[in-house]
Structure formats: C-alpha cells, structure tokens
Amino acid sequence: MTMLRPAILLFILLSLITGGLYPLVTTALGQWWFTDQANGSLIMQDGETRGSRLIGQNFTDARYFQGRPSATAESPYNPMASGGSNLAGSNPDLDHAIAQRVAALRAANPQASREVPVELVTASASGLDYSLTPESVAWQIPRVAAARQLTTEQVSQLVAEHTQKPLVSFIGMPVVNIVELNLALDALRKN
C-alpha cells in the first residue's frame, strides 16, 4: 500500500497537468497569439463563413478555378474523412482515373495546351489541398476568362495578386490559394 499511494497520487497529478492544465494553457495562448489560426483560418464575407484558407473546396463550374482532385470519402474535400486514395502507382485503377481526369480537363479547357499539369489530375495525401502552383492555375485562365467574359489579362492580374510567395525562396515555391482566388473572382463580378 505504501508503494501504491505515491503511484496513484502521481497518476492524478499528471492527469490534471496533461489532461487539464496543459490543454487550457495552449488553448488560451493560441486564442491570444494566433486567434485566426486557432479558430480555423476562416474566410468571412459579409458576416458569413465562406470556408477556410486551409481546406480546398469542390469547384466544378467553368467560371471557377479547380483545385487538385480530392480522394476523401463520401464527398470531395470532406475534412472529416481526410485521406488519399491509397492506390499504388502500378495500380490500373489509378491509371484509369488519371486518364479520365485528363480527358475531362482537356474537354473543359479546349483553349489550354494539351499538356495537363500533373497536380490537376493527381490527388494529394490529405485530399484537402487548397492551393496550386501558379503554372497549374495559369493553365486554367483561358477557360475562366471566357466563362466570366473577362480578358485573360484581367484574370492573370488577379492570379498574380493572389500568388503567395514563400518568405525565403529556397524554402518553398509560390502557390495560389484557390478558394480565395475564386472568392475574389466573385467579388470582381459584383463590382
């Protein structure tokens, strides 16, 4: 019993620290220092939540830029079922899915070059990607410009404004947040 009492007290103390105090402190510090990130990096427009800066959305209309394919369960970009397709590169099902995506993209983007960017036909590991490289976005500009009755220069300028460059160039590559870009396109139409 003399050995059991300190073990129980230590268990209770560590449970209070790791199960109560630590989560409370990290939540309070997160809300204080990183309010936007701690609350999901939400995009608000007119008092309405339009999405998150960190989770892609399923844009299928020709007026919108499309992101990477999502392999999440039940519905595309489902954050509750994040995950990849888990198909090996040698799997014929993956080859078939990619061939279908290439054909669909070529049909939807007849003005673009025949070479479809790889990231537009392959899903990521999470299935929630919110960004593309500027090259993949540029491949879609003719379709979006035509569907919105804008010039390619207008759409290219908007893409350039929404291209996020890394703090230091050798650490990463520039990306374009597709959700924010599509919302900016909608705002452009309203103005």
Short mmCIF file of C-alpha atoms in Angstrom, two decimals:
data_model
loop_
_atom_site.label_atom_id
_atom_site.label_comp_id
_atom_site.label_asym_id
_atom_site.label_seq_id
_atom_site.Cartn_x
_atom_site.Cartn_y
_atom_site.Cartn_z
CA MET A 1 0.00 0.00 0.00
CA THR A 2 2.91 2.34 0.71
CA MET A 3 4.12 1.91 -2.88
CA LEU A 4 0.65 2.19 -4.40
CA ARG A 5 -0.25 5.55 -2.80
CA PRO A 6 2.57 7.59 -4.46
CA ALA A 7 1.80 5.94 -7.81
CA ILE A 8 -1.89 6.91 -7.57
CA LEU A 9 -1.05 10.47 -6.47
CA LEU A 10 1.45 10.83 -9.32
CA PHE A 11 -1.14 9.47 -11.77
CA ILE A 12 -3.75 12.00 -10.56
CA LEU A 13 -1.23 14.87 -10.68
CA LEU A 14 -0.03 14.03 -14.20
CA SER A 15 -3.64 13.55 -15.36
CA LEU A 16 -4.54 17.02 -14.10
CA ILE A 17 -1.49 18.57 -15.76
CA THR A 18 -1.68 16.79 -19.12
CA GLY A 19 -5.46 16.43 -19.32
CA GLY A 20 -6.50 19.78 -17.87
CA LEU A 21 -3.85 22.42 -17.31
CA TYR A 22 -1.81 21.90 -20.48
CA PRO A 23 -4.83 21.96 -22.89
CA LEU A 24 -6.23 25.06 -21.14
CA VAL A 25 -2.92 26.92 -21.35
CA THR A 26 -2.29 26.02 -25.00
CA THR A 27 -5.87 26.95 -25.95
CA ALA A 28 -5.63 30.28 -24.13
CA LEU A 29 -2.24 31.10 -25.70
CA GLY A 30 -3.49 30.04 -29.14
CA GLN A 31 -6.55 32.29 -28.82
CA TRP A 32 -4.41 35.15 -27.57
CA TRP A 33 -1.48 34.99 -30.01
CA PHE A 34 -2.94 33.19 -33.04
CA THR A 35 -6.68 33.90 -32.95
CA ASP A 36 -7.30 33.40 -36.68
CA GLN A 37 -5.36 30.15 -36.90
CA ALA A 38 -6.78 28.77 -33.64
CA ASN A 39 -10.30 29.31 -34.98
CA GLY A 40 -9.73 27.50 -38.29
CA SER A 41 -8.37 30.29 -40.56
CA LEU A 42 -11.94 31.02 -41.63
CA ILE A 43 -12.77 33.22 -44.61
CA MET A 44 -15.54 35.64 -43.69
CA GLN A 45 -17.53 37.66 -46.22
CA ASP A 46 -20.48 39.84 -45.29
CA GLY A 47 -20.63 38.23 -41.85
CA GLU A 48 -20.89 34.76 -43.40
CA THR A 49 -18.31 31.97 -43.24
CA ARG A 50 -17.33 31.05 -46.80
CA GLY A 51 -14.71 28.42 -45.99
CA SER A 52 -11.23 28.02 -44.61
CA ARG A 53 -7.98 29.27 -46.08
CA LEU A 54 -6.52 25.83 -45.37
CA ILE A 55 -9.14 23.46 -46.85
CA GLY A 56 -9.99 23.27 -50.52
CA GLN A 57 -13.49 23.29 -51.93
CA ASN A 58 -15.05 21.39 -54.81
CA PHE A 59 -15.31 23.97 -57.62
CA THR A 60 -16.74 22.37 -60.77
CA ASP A 61 -18.32 25.33 -62.61
CA ALA A 62 -16.34 26.63 -65.61
CA ARG A 63 -16.30 30.11 -64.02
CA TYR A 64 -14.07 28.88 -61.20
CA PHE A 65 -10.53 27.61 -60.94
CA GLN A 66 -10.44 23.95 -59.96
CA GLY A 67 -8.05 22.56 -57.38
CA ARG A 68 -6.46 19.15 -57.08
CA PRO A 69 -8.80 16.17 -57.12
CA SER A 70 -9.92 15.10 -53.68
CA ALA A 71 -9.99 11.43 -52.69
CA THR A 72 -11.78 11.95 -49.38
CA ALA A 73 -14.62 9.60 -48.50
CA GLU A 74 -18.29 10.39 -49.14
CA SER A 75 -17.74 13.79 -50.78
CA PRO A 76 -14.80 15.81 -52.14
CA TYR A 77 -12.84 17.92 -49.64
CA ASN A 78 -14.55 16.31 -46.65
CA PRO A 79 -12.33 17.28 -43.69
CA MET A 80 -13.90 14.60 -41.52
CA ALA A 81 -12.64 11.87 -43.87
CA SER A 82 -9.27 13.19 -44.93
CA GLY A 83 -7.02 10.80 -46.75
CA GLY A 84 -5.59 9.75 -50.06
CA SER A 85 -6.82 7.11 -52.48
CA ASN A 86 -4.05 4.74 -51.38
CA LEU A 87 -3.72 3.43 -54.93
CA ALA A 88 -0.20 2.40 -55.88
CA GLY A 89 1.44 3.92 -58.94
CA SER A 90 1.27 0.49 -60.58
CA ASN A 91 -2.49 0.11 -59.95
CA PRO A 92 -4.53 0.11 -63.19
CA ASP A 93 -7.40 1.86 -61.36
CA LEU A 94 -5.14 4.85 -60.75
CA ASP A 95 -4.14 4.94 -64.44
CA HIS A 96 -7.80 4.79 -65.44
CA ALA A 97 -8.80 7.57 -63.00
CA ILE A 98 -5.98 9.83 -64.22
CA ALA A 99 -6.87 9.18 -67.87
CA GLN A 100 -10.49 10.13 -67.14
CA ARG A 101 -9.41 13.32 -65.35
CA VAL A 102 -7.09 14.30 -68.20
CA ALA A 103 -9.85 13.75 -70.76
CA ALA A 104 -12.35 15.77 -68.70
CA LEU A 105 -9.88 18.64 -68.19
CA ARG A 106 -8.96 18.75 -71.88
CA ALA A 107 -12.66 18.82 -72.81
CA ALA A 108 -13.36 21.61 -70.29
CA ASN A 109 -10.25 23.60 -71.29
CA PRO A 110 -10.04 23.40 -75.10
CA GLN A 111 -8.08 26.68 -75.28
CA ALA A 112 -5.32 25.39 -72.98
CA SER A 113 -2.28 23.39 -74.06
CA ARG A 114 -2.67 19.62 -74.42
CA GLU A 115 -0.21 19.04 -71.56
CA VAL A 116 -2.35 18.94 -68.42
CA PRO A 117 -0.42 19.82 -65.23
CA VAL A 118 0.13 16.72 -63.10
CA GLU A 119 -1.26 18.27 -59.93
CA LEU A 120 -4.64 18.80 -61.63
CA VAL A 121 -5.08 15.04 -62.14
CA THR A 122 -3.48 13.54 -59.02
CA ALA A 123 -4.94 13.72 -55.53
CA SER A 124 -2.80 14.69 -52.56
CA ALA A 125 -2.25 12.60 -49.45
CA SER A 126 -4.84 14.56 -47.45
CA GLY A 127 -7.35 15.23 -50.23
CA LEU A 128 -7.85 18.72 -48.81
CA ASP A 129 -5.32 20.82 -50.75
CA TYR A 130 -6.34 24.46 -51.01
CA SER A 131 -3.57 25.66 -53.31
CA LEU A 132 -1.98 25.06 -56.68
CA THR A 133 1.21 26.20 -58.33
CA PRO A 134 0.85 29.34 -60.47
CA GLU A 135 1.54 27.19 -63.57
CA SER A 136 -1.47 24.95 -62.88
CA VAL A 137 -3.64 27.99 -62.30
CA ALA A 138 -2.35 29.68 -65.47
CA TRP A 139 -3.33 26.58 -67.48
CA GLN A 140 -6.97 27.24 -66.48
CA ILE A 141 -7.00 31.01 -67.14
CA PRO A 142 -8.42 30.86 -70.71
CA ARG A 143 -11.45 28.81 -69.56
CA VAL A 144 -12.21 31.02 -66.55
CA ALA A 145 -11.75 34.23 -68.55
CA ALA A 146 -14.10 33.01 -71.30
CA ALA A 147 -16.73 31.76 -68.84
CA ARG A 148 -16.71 35.08 -66.95
CA GLN A 149 -16.41 37.22 -70.09
CA LEU A 150 -13.17 38.77 -68.87
CA THR A 151 -9.88 39.20 -70.64
CA THR A 152 -7.08 36.77 -69.88
CA GLU A 153 -5.04 39.79 -68.73
CA GLN A 154 -7.67 40.65 -66.09
CA VAL A 155 -7.74 37.11 -64.77
CA SER A 156 -3.93 36.83 -64.92
CA GLN A 157 -3.64 40.01 -62.85
CA LEU A 158 -6.00 38.58 -60.24
CA VAL A 159 -3.97 35.35 -60.14
CA ALA A 160 -0.76 37.37 -59.67
CA GLU A 161 -2.37 39.27 -56.78
CA HIS A 162 -3.30 36.00 -55.07
CA THR A 163 0.02 34.24 -55.60
CA GLN A 164 1.68 33.67 -52.24
CA LYS A 165 5.45 33.60 -52.34
CA PRO A 166 7.50 31.87 -49.64
CA LEU A 167 9.33 34.01 -47.13
CA VAL A 168 12.63 32.63 -48.40
CA SER A 169 12.68 31.32 -51.97
CA PHE A 170 14.66 28.15 -51.31
CA ILE A 171 12.24 27.01 -48.58
CA GLY A 172 9.21 26.59 -50.81
CA MET A 173 7.54 27.51 -54.03
CA PRO A 174 4.88 30.08 -54.86
CA VAL A 175 1.29 28.87 -54.56
CA VAL A 176 -2.15 30.26 -55.29
CA ASN A 177 -4.96 29.78 -52.77
CA ILE A 178 -7.82 28.56 -55.00
CA VAL A 179 -10.60 29.30 -52.50
CA GLU A 180 -9.50 32.92 -52.02
CA LEU A 181 -8.93 33.37 -55.77
CA ASN A 182 -12.42 32.12 -56.63
CA LEU A 183 -13.99 34.35 -53.99
CA ALA A 184 -12.06 37.29 -55.45
CA LEU A 185 -13.44 36.43 -58.87
CA ASP A 186 -16.97 36.54 -57.43
CA ALA A 187 -16.23 39.89 -55.77
CA LEU A 188 -14.92 41.21 -59.09
CA ARG A 189 -18.21 40.30 -60.73
CA LYS A 190 -20.18 42.15 -58.02
CA ASN A 191 -18.17 45.34 -58.54
#
